[in-house]
CSV table of C-alpha atoms in Angstrom, one decimal:
chain,number,residue,atom,x,y,z
V,1,MET,CA,105.4,-35.9,200.0
V,2,GLU,CA,107.8,-33.3,201.3
V,3,LEU,CA,106.6,-31.8,204.7
V,4,LYS,CA,106.6,-28.0,205.2
V,5,GLU,CA,108.6,-26.7,208.2
V,6,TYR,CA,106.1,-23.9,208.9
V,7,TYR,CA,103.9,-22.7,211.8
V,8,ASP,CA,100.6,-21.4,210.5
V,9,GLU,CA,99.3,-19.0,213.2
V,10,ASN,CA,96.1,-18.4,211.2
V,11,PHE,CA,95.0,-22.1,211.1
V,12,THR,CA,91.7,-22.8,212.9
V,13,PRO,CA,90.8,-26.5,213.1
V,14,THR,CA,87.3,-27.6,212.0
V,15,GLN,CA,85.3,-30.2,213.9
V,16,GLU,CA,86.1,-32.6,211.1
V,17,TYR,CA,89.8,-32.0,211.6
V,18,LEU,CA,89.5,-32.4,215.4
V,19,ASP,CA,87.6,-35.7,214.9
V,20,SER,CA,90.4,-37.0,212.7
V,21,MET,CA,93.2,-36.4,215.3
V,22,PRO,CA,94.6,-39.6,216.9
V,23,ASP,CA,93.8,-40.3,220.5
V,24,LEU,CA,96.5,-42.6,221.9
V,25,GLN,CA,95.0,-42.6,225.4
V,26,ASN,CA,92.1,-44.6,224.2
V,27,GLY,CA,94.4,-47.2,222.7
V,28,GLU,CA,94.7,-50.9,223.1
V,29,PHE,CA,93.9,-53.0,226.2
V,30,CYS,CA,96.9,-53.0,228.6
V,31,GLY,CA,95.6,-55.3,231.4
V,32,VAL,CA,97.4,-53.9,234.4
V,33,ASN,CA,95.8,-51.5,236.9
V,34,ILE,CA,97.7,-48.4,238.0
V,35,GLU,CA,97.0,-47.2,241.5
V,36,LYS,CA,97.6,-43.5,240.9
V,37,VAL,CA,98.2,-41.5,237.7
V,38,GLY,CA,97.8,-37.7,237.2
V,39,ILE,CA,99.6,-34.4,237.4
V,40,SER,CA,101.8,-32.7,239.9
V,41,GLY,CA,103.1,-29.1,240.2
V,42,PHE,CA,100.2,-27.4,238.5
V,43,LYS,CA,100.1,-23.8,239.8
V,44,LEU,CA,97.0,-21.6,240.0
V,45,PRO,CA,95.9,-18.5,242.0
V,46,LEU,CA,93.0,-19.4,244.2
V,47,LYS,CA,90.8,-17.6,246.6
V,48,ILE,CA,90.6,-19.3,250.0
V,49,LYS,CA,87.7,-18.7,252.4
V,50,THR,CA,88.7,-17.6,255.9
V,51,ARG,CA,87.0,-18.3,259.3
V,52,ASP,CA,85.7,-14.7,259.5
V,53,LYS,CA,83.9,-15.1,256.1
V,54,LYS,CA,86.5,-13.1,254.2
V,55,GLU,CA,88.8,-14.4,251.5
V,56,ILE,CA,92.5,-14.3,250.6
V,57,GLU,CA,94.2,-15.1,247.4
V,58,VAL,CA,97.0,-17.7,247.5
V,59,GLU,CA,99.3,-19.3,244.9
V,60,ALA,CA,98.3,-22.9,245.0
V,61,THR,CA,100.3,-25.9,243.8
V,62,ILE,CA,98.0,-28.7,242.8
V,63,VAL,CA,98.4,-32.5,242.6
V,64,GLY,CA,95.5,-34.5,241.0
V,65,THR,CA,95.5,-38.3,240.6
V,66,VAL,CA,93.1,-41.0,239.7
V,67,SER,CA,93.2,-44.8,239.6
V,68,LEU,CA,93.5,-46.4,236.1
V,69,GLU,CA,91.9,-49.7,235.3
V,70,GLY,CA,93.7,-52.2,233.1
V,71,GLU,CA,91.4,-51.8,230.2
V,72,LYS,CA,92.3,-48.2,229.8
V,73,LYS,CA,95.6,-47.2,228.3
V,74,GLY,CA,95.8,-43.7,229.8
V,75,ILE,CA,93.9,-40.6,231.0
V,76,ASN,CA,93.5,-37.1,229.7
V,77,MET,CA,96.0,-35.3,231.9
V,78,SER,CA,94.6,-31.8,231.0
V,79,ARG,CA,91.2,-32.5,232.5
V,80,ILE,CA,92.3,-31.7,236.1
V,81,LEU,CA,93.6,-28.3,234.8
V,82,ARG,CA,90.4,-27.6,232.9
V,83,THR,CA,88.3,-28.6,236.0
V,84,PHE,CA,90.2,-26.0,238.2
V,85,TYR,CA,90.1,-23.3,235.6
V,86,LYS,CA,86.3,-23.9,235.2
V,87,ASN,CA,86.0,-23.3,239.0
V,88,ARG,CA,88.7,-20.7,239.5
V,89,GLU,CA,86.3,-17.8,240.3
V,90,TYR,CA,84.9,-19.7,243.4
V,91,VAL,CA,86.1,-19.0,246.9
V,92,PHE,CA,87.6,-22.3,248.0
V,93,ASP,CA,87.2,-24.2,251.2
V,94,ILE,CA,87.7,-28.0,251.6
V,95,ASP,CA,84.0,-28.6,250.8
V,96,LYS,CA,84.4,-26.8,247.4
V,97,LEU,CA,87.4,-29.0,246.7
V,98,THR,CA,85.3,-32.0,247.4
V,99,ASP,CA,82.9,-30.9,244.7
V,100,ILE,CA,85.7,-30.5,242.3
V,101,LEU,CA,87.1,-33.9,243.1
V,102,MET,CA,83.8,-35.5,242.3
V,103,GLN,CA,83.7,-33.6,238.9
V,104,TYR,CA,87.2,-34.8,238.3
V,105,GLN,CA,86.5,-38.4,239.1
V,106,LYS,CA,83.3,-38.4,237.0
V,107,ASP,CA,85.1,-36.8,234.0
V,108,LEU,CA,87.8,-39.4,234.0
V,109,GLY,CA,85.6,-42.4,234.8
V,110,SER,CA,87.8,-43.7,237.7
V,111,TYR,CA,86.9,-45.5,240.8
V,112,GLU,CA,89.4,-43.6,243.0
V,113,ALA,CA,90.7,-40.0,242.9
V,114,GLN,CA,92.6,-37.6,245.0
V,115,ILE,CA,93.4,-33.8,244.9
V,116,LEU,CA,95.9,-32.0,247.0
V,117,ILE,CA,96.2,-28.2,247.1
V,118,SER,CA,99.3,-26.8,248.8
V,119,PHE,CA,99.7,-23.1,249.6
V,120,ASN,CA,101.0,-20.7,252.2
V,121,TYR,CA,98.2,-19.3,254.3
V,122,ARG,CA,98.8,-16.0,256.0
V,123,LEU,CA,97.6,-14.8,259.4
V,124,TRP,CA,98.3,-11.5,261.1
V,125,LEU,CA,100.2,-11.9,264.3
V,126,GLU,CA,100.5,-9.2,266.9
V,127,SER,CA,103.8,-8.4,268.6
V,128,LEU,CA,104.2,-9.7,272.2
V,129,ARG,CA,104.8,-6.3,273.9
V,130,SER,CA,105.8,-3.6,271.5
V,131,ARG,CA,103.3,-0.9,270.5
V,132,ASP,CA,103.2,1.9,267.9
V,133,LYS,CA,103.0,5.6,268.8
V,134,ASN,CA,99.2,5.3,269.1
V,135,GLY,CA,99.4,2.5,271.6
V,136,ASN,CA,98.4,-0.3,269.2
V,137,LYS,CA,100.2,-3.6,269.2
V,138,ASN,CA,102.7,-4.0,266.3
V,139,GLY,CA,102.4,-7.0,264.1
V,140,GLY,CA,103.1,-8.7,260.8
V,141,TRP,CA,102.0,-11.5,258.5
V,142,GLN,CA,103.0,-15.1,259.4
V,143,TYR,CA,102.8,-17.7,256.6
V,144,TYR,CA,101.9,-21.3,257.2
V,145,LYS,CA,102.4,-24.3,254.9
V,146,THR,CA,99.0,-25.7,254.4
V,147,CYS,CA,97.5,-28.5,252.3
V,148,PHE,CA,93.9,-29.4,251.5
V,149,ASP,CA,93.9,-33.2,250.8
V,150,VAL,CA,90.6,-34.7,249.5
V,151,SER,CA,90.3,-38.3,248.3
V,152,ILE,CA,87.4,-40.6,247.2
V,153,ASN,CA,87.8,-44.4,247.4
V,154,GLU,CA,86.3,-47.2,245.4
V,155,GLN,CA,83.2,-47.3,247.6
V,156,GLY,CA,82.5,-43.6,247.0
V,157,PHE,CA,83.5,-42.5,250.5
V,158,VAL,CA,85.2,-39.1,250.7
V,159,ASN,CA,88.0,-38.3,253.1
V,160,LYS,CA,88.7,-34.7,253.9
V,161,VAL,CA,92.1,-33.9,255.4
V,162,ILE,CA,94.0,-30.7,256.3
V,163,HIS,CA,97.8,-30.7,256.8
V,164,PHE,CA,99.1,-27.7,258.6
V,165,ASP,CA,102.7,-26.8,259.7
V,166,PHE,CA,103.2,-24.8,262.9
V,167,VAL,CA,106.6,-23.4,263.6
V,168,TYR,CA,107.7,-22.7,267.2
V,169,SER,CA,110.7,-22.4,269.5
V,170,SER,CA,111.5,-25.3,271.9
V,171,ALA,CA,113.7,-24.5,274.8
V,172,CYS,CA,115.3,-27.7,276.2
V,173,PRO,CA,114.3,-28.6,279.8
V,174,CYS,CA,117.5,-30.5,280.4
V,175,SER,CA,119.7,-27.6,279.2
V,176,THR,CA,117.7,-25.2,281.3
V,177,GLU,CA,118.3,-27.2,284.5
V,178,LEU,CA,122.0,-27.6,283.7
V,179,SER,CA,122.3,-23.9,283.2
V,180,LYS,CA,120.6,-23.3,286.5
V,181,HIS,CA,122.9,-25.8,288.2
V,182,ALA,CA,126.0,-24.0,286.8
V,183,ALA,CA,124.8,-20.7,288.2
V,184,GLU,CA,123.8,-22.1,291.6
V,185,LYS,CA,126.9,-24.3,292.2
V,186,ARG,CA,129.6,-22.5,290.4
V,187,ASN,CA,128.3,-18.9,289.8
V,188,ILE,CA,128.7,-19.5,286.0
V,189,PHE,CA,126.5,-17.9,283.5
V,190,ALA,CA,125.1,-20.3,280.9
V,191,ILE,CA,122.5,-20.1,278.2
V,192,PRO,CA,120.1,-23.1,277.7
V,193,HIS,CA,119.8,-24.1,274.0
V,194,SER,CA,116.6,-23.8,272.1
V,195,GLN,CA,115.7,-24.5,268.4
V,196,ARG,CA,113.2,-23.7,265.7
V,197,SER,CA,110.7,-26.6,265.7
V,198,VAL,CA,107.9,-27.8,263.5
V,199,ALA,CA,104.6,-29.6,264.2
V,200,ARG,CA,102.9,-31.0,261.1
V,201,THR,CA,99.3,-31.6,262.1
V,202,SER,CA,97.1,-33.7,259.8
V,203,ILE,CA,93.4,-33.9,260.7
V,204,LEU,CA,90.6,-36.0,259.2
V,205,PHE,CA,87.2,-34.5,259.7
V,206,ASP,CA,83.6,-34.2,258.4
V,207,ASP,CA,82.2,-30.9,259.7
V,208,ILE,CA,84.2,-27.8,258.7
V,209,VAL,CA,87.4,-27.2,260.6
V,210,TRP,CA,89.1,-23.8,259.7
V,211,ILE,CA,92.8,-23.3,259.3
V,212,GLU,CA,92.5,-20.7,262.0
V,213,ASP,CA,91.1,-23.3,264.4
V,214,ILE,CA,94.2,-25.5,263.9
V,215,HIS,CA,96.5,-22.6,264.4
V,216,ASP,CA,94.6,-21.6,267.6
V,217,ILE,CA,95.1,-25.1,269.1
V,218,CYS,CA,98.8,-25.2,268.3
V,219,LYS,CA,99.5,-21.7,269.6
V,220,ASN,CA,97.4,-22.1,272.8
V,221,VAL,CA,99.2,-25.4,273.6
V,222,LEU,CA,102.8,-24.8,272.5
V,223,LYS,CA,102.8,-21.1,273.4
V,224,THR,CA,106.2,-20.2,271.8
V,225,GLU,CA,105.3,-19.5,268.1
V,226,THR,CA,108.1,-17.8,266.2
V,227,LEU,CA,107.7,-14.1,265.9
V,228,VAL,CA,107.2,-11.8,262.9
V,229,PHE,CA,107.5,-8.3,264.4
V,230,CYS,CA,110.3,-8.1,267.0
V,231,LYS,CA,111.7,-5.2,269.0
V,232,ARG,CA,113.8,-5.4,272.1
V,233,GLU,CA,110.8,-5.7,274.4
V,234,ASP,CA,109.4,-8.4,272.2
V,235,GLU,CA,112.6,-10.4,272.2
V,236,GLN,CA,112.8,-10.2,276.0
V,237,ALA,CA,109.2,-11.3,276.2
V,238,PHE,CA,110.0,-14.2,273.9
V,239,ALA,CA,112.9,-15.3,276.1
V,240,GLU,CA,110.6,-15.2,279.1
V,241,MET,CA,107.9,-17.2,277.3
V,242,ASN,CA,110.4,-19.9,276.4
V,243,GLY,CA,111.7,-20.0,280.0
V,244,ALA,CA,108.1,-20.6,281.1
V,245,ASN,CA,107.4,-23.2,278.5
V,246,VAL,CA,110.4,-25.5,278.2
V,247,LYS,CA,109.6,-28.7,276.3
V,248,PHE,CA,111.0,-31.9,274.9
V,249,VAL,CA,109.7,-33.1,271.6
V,250,GLU,CA,107.7,-35.8,273.5
V,251,ASP,CA,106.1,-33.1,275.6
V,252,ALA,CA,105.0,-31.1,272.6
V,253,ALA,CA,103.5,-34.3,271.0
V,254,ARG,CA,101.5,-35.1,274.1
V,255,LEU,CA,100.3,-31.5,274.6
V,256,LEU,CA,98.9,-31.4,271.1
V,257,HIS,CA,97.4,-34.9,271.4
V,258,SER,CA,95.5,-33.9,274.5
V,259,GLU,CA,94.1,-30.7,272.8
V,260,PHE,CA,93.2,-32.2,269.4
V,261,SER,CA,91.5,-35.1,271.2
V,262,LYS,CA,89.0,-32.7,272.7
V,263,ASP,CA,87.7,-31.4,269.3
V,264,LYS,CA,84.7,-33.5,268.4
V,265,ARG,CA,84.8,-32.3,264.8
V,266,ILE,CA,88.1,-34.2,264.3
V,267,ILE,CA,87.7,-37.9,263.5
V,268,GLU,CA,91.4,-38.8,263.5
V,269,PHE,CA,94.7,-36.9,263.6
V,270,LYS,CA,98.4,-37.5,263.0
V,271,ILE,CA,101.1,-35.2,264.4
V,272,LEU,CA,104.7,-35.3,263.3
V,273,LEU,CA,107.2,-33.1,265.1
V,274,SER,CA,110.8,-32.2,264.6
V,275,HIS,CA,112.9,-30.2,267.0
V,276,ASN,CA,115.7,-29.1,264.7
V,277,GLU,CA,118.5,-29.2,267.2
V,278,SER,CA,121.1,-26.5,267.9
V,279,LEU,CA,123.0,-28.7,270.4
V,280,HIS,CA,123.3,-31.8,268.2
V,281,ASN,CA,123.9,-32.3,264.5
V,282,HIS,CA,120.8,-34.3,264.3
V,283,ASN,CA,117.1,-33.5,265.0
V,284,ALA,CA,114.7,-34.9,267.6
V,285,ILE,CA,111.5,-36.2,266.1
V,286,SER,CA,108.2,-37.6,267.4
V,287,LEU,CA,105.0,-39.0,265.9
V,288,ILE,CA,101.7,-39.3,267.7
V,289,LEU,CA,98.4,-40.6,266.5
V,290,SER,CA,94.8,-40.3,267.7
V,291,GLY,CA,93.3,-43.4,269.2
V,292,ASN,CA,91.7,-46.1,267.0
V,293,ASN,CA,93.1,-44.8,263.8
V,294,LYS,CA,91.9,-46.3,260.6
V,295,PHE,CA,92.9,-43.7,258.0
V,296,PHE,CA,96.3,-42.5,259.3
V,297,ASP,CA,99.2,-44.8,260.0
V,298,SER,CA,102.6,-44.4,261.6
V,299,LYS,CA,104.6,-44.5,258.3
V,300,VAL,CA,106.9,-41.5,257.7
V,301,SER,CA,109.1,-41.1,254.7
V,302,VAL,CA,112.6,-39.6,254.6
V,303,ALA,CA,111.3,-36.9,252.3
V,304,GLU,CA,108.6,-35.9,254.9
V,305,LEU,CA,111.2,-35.7,257.6
V,306,GLN,CA,113.5,-33.6,255.5
V,307,SER,CA,110.6,-31.2,254.7
V,308,LEU,CA,110.3,-30.4,258.4
V,309,VAL,CA,113.6,-28.6,258.4
V,310,TYR,CA,112.8,-25.0,257.9
């Protein structure tokens, strides 16, 4: 029979026709388990709940995976998409994502599942010193790479994790002292080097921890967050702030460790830092974990380190 090369835009499949369609995913027994199978790079606008009970819309990039037992040939990849579209009108926090994960796991009949939602979360940051004609602080939107990471294991235990990138300036203590030395001993003007730096904080928790909470901890401890709105008086203030808060990458790691350890809502944490050097052609990195970690480990991939270079 000669096949027609034709697209029939008016064709509507009947249930009988749908039932007759082949389903290769429910094919023959394969015998080998697969640890993770799913989709990556699925984009969707989502509403995210803020700490002050408001909401913002973000463009989210979603990864959804499940385990696949050996007796199953494959999974229906579109189910994660359908699950999110079914819930797209909700305002998301990590608890809502946990509900979706359980739907997803149930729909696909798997013993393990994981969903990651990555997005840029915006916060309004005031200028350091400059004000408008009415005497109000200037300001602008700062955007933070954020990821909600929820997984469920074979025993049915759910792990809720937030990954959050905080970008700051790190003025080198050694360069600062050497610059002072040149001025004092030789009357030579020198400028200490500083660099854009990143702290990627990952926290495991049960009770709700807001993105704003993580930001507050990072800013209160590291002080020198990069600016959005900057006039001359702000730039001068930023220089003064860096001079008052010089830090090696080891210092930044220990400062964050001390503060995150105080928050009783946080079960475990992992903090990876990169000071993207302006002196060297390499970067200074540091990794620090909370005590008695069971979920997080000290493994770091090359791709993860590369992603810390903003």
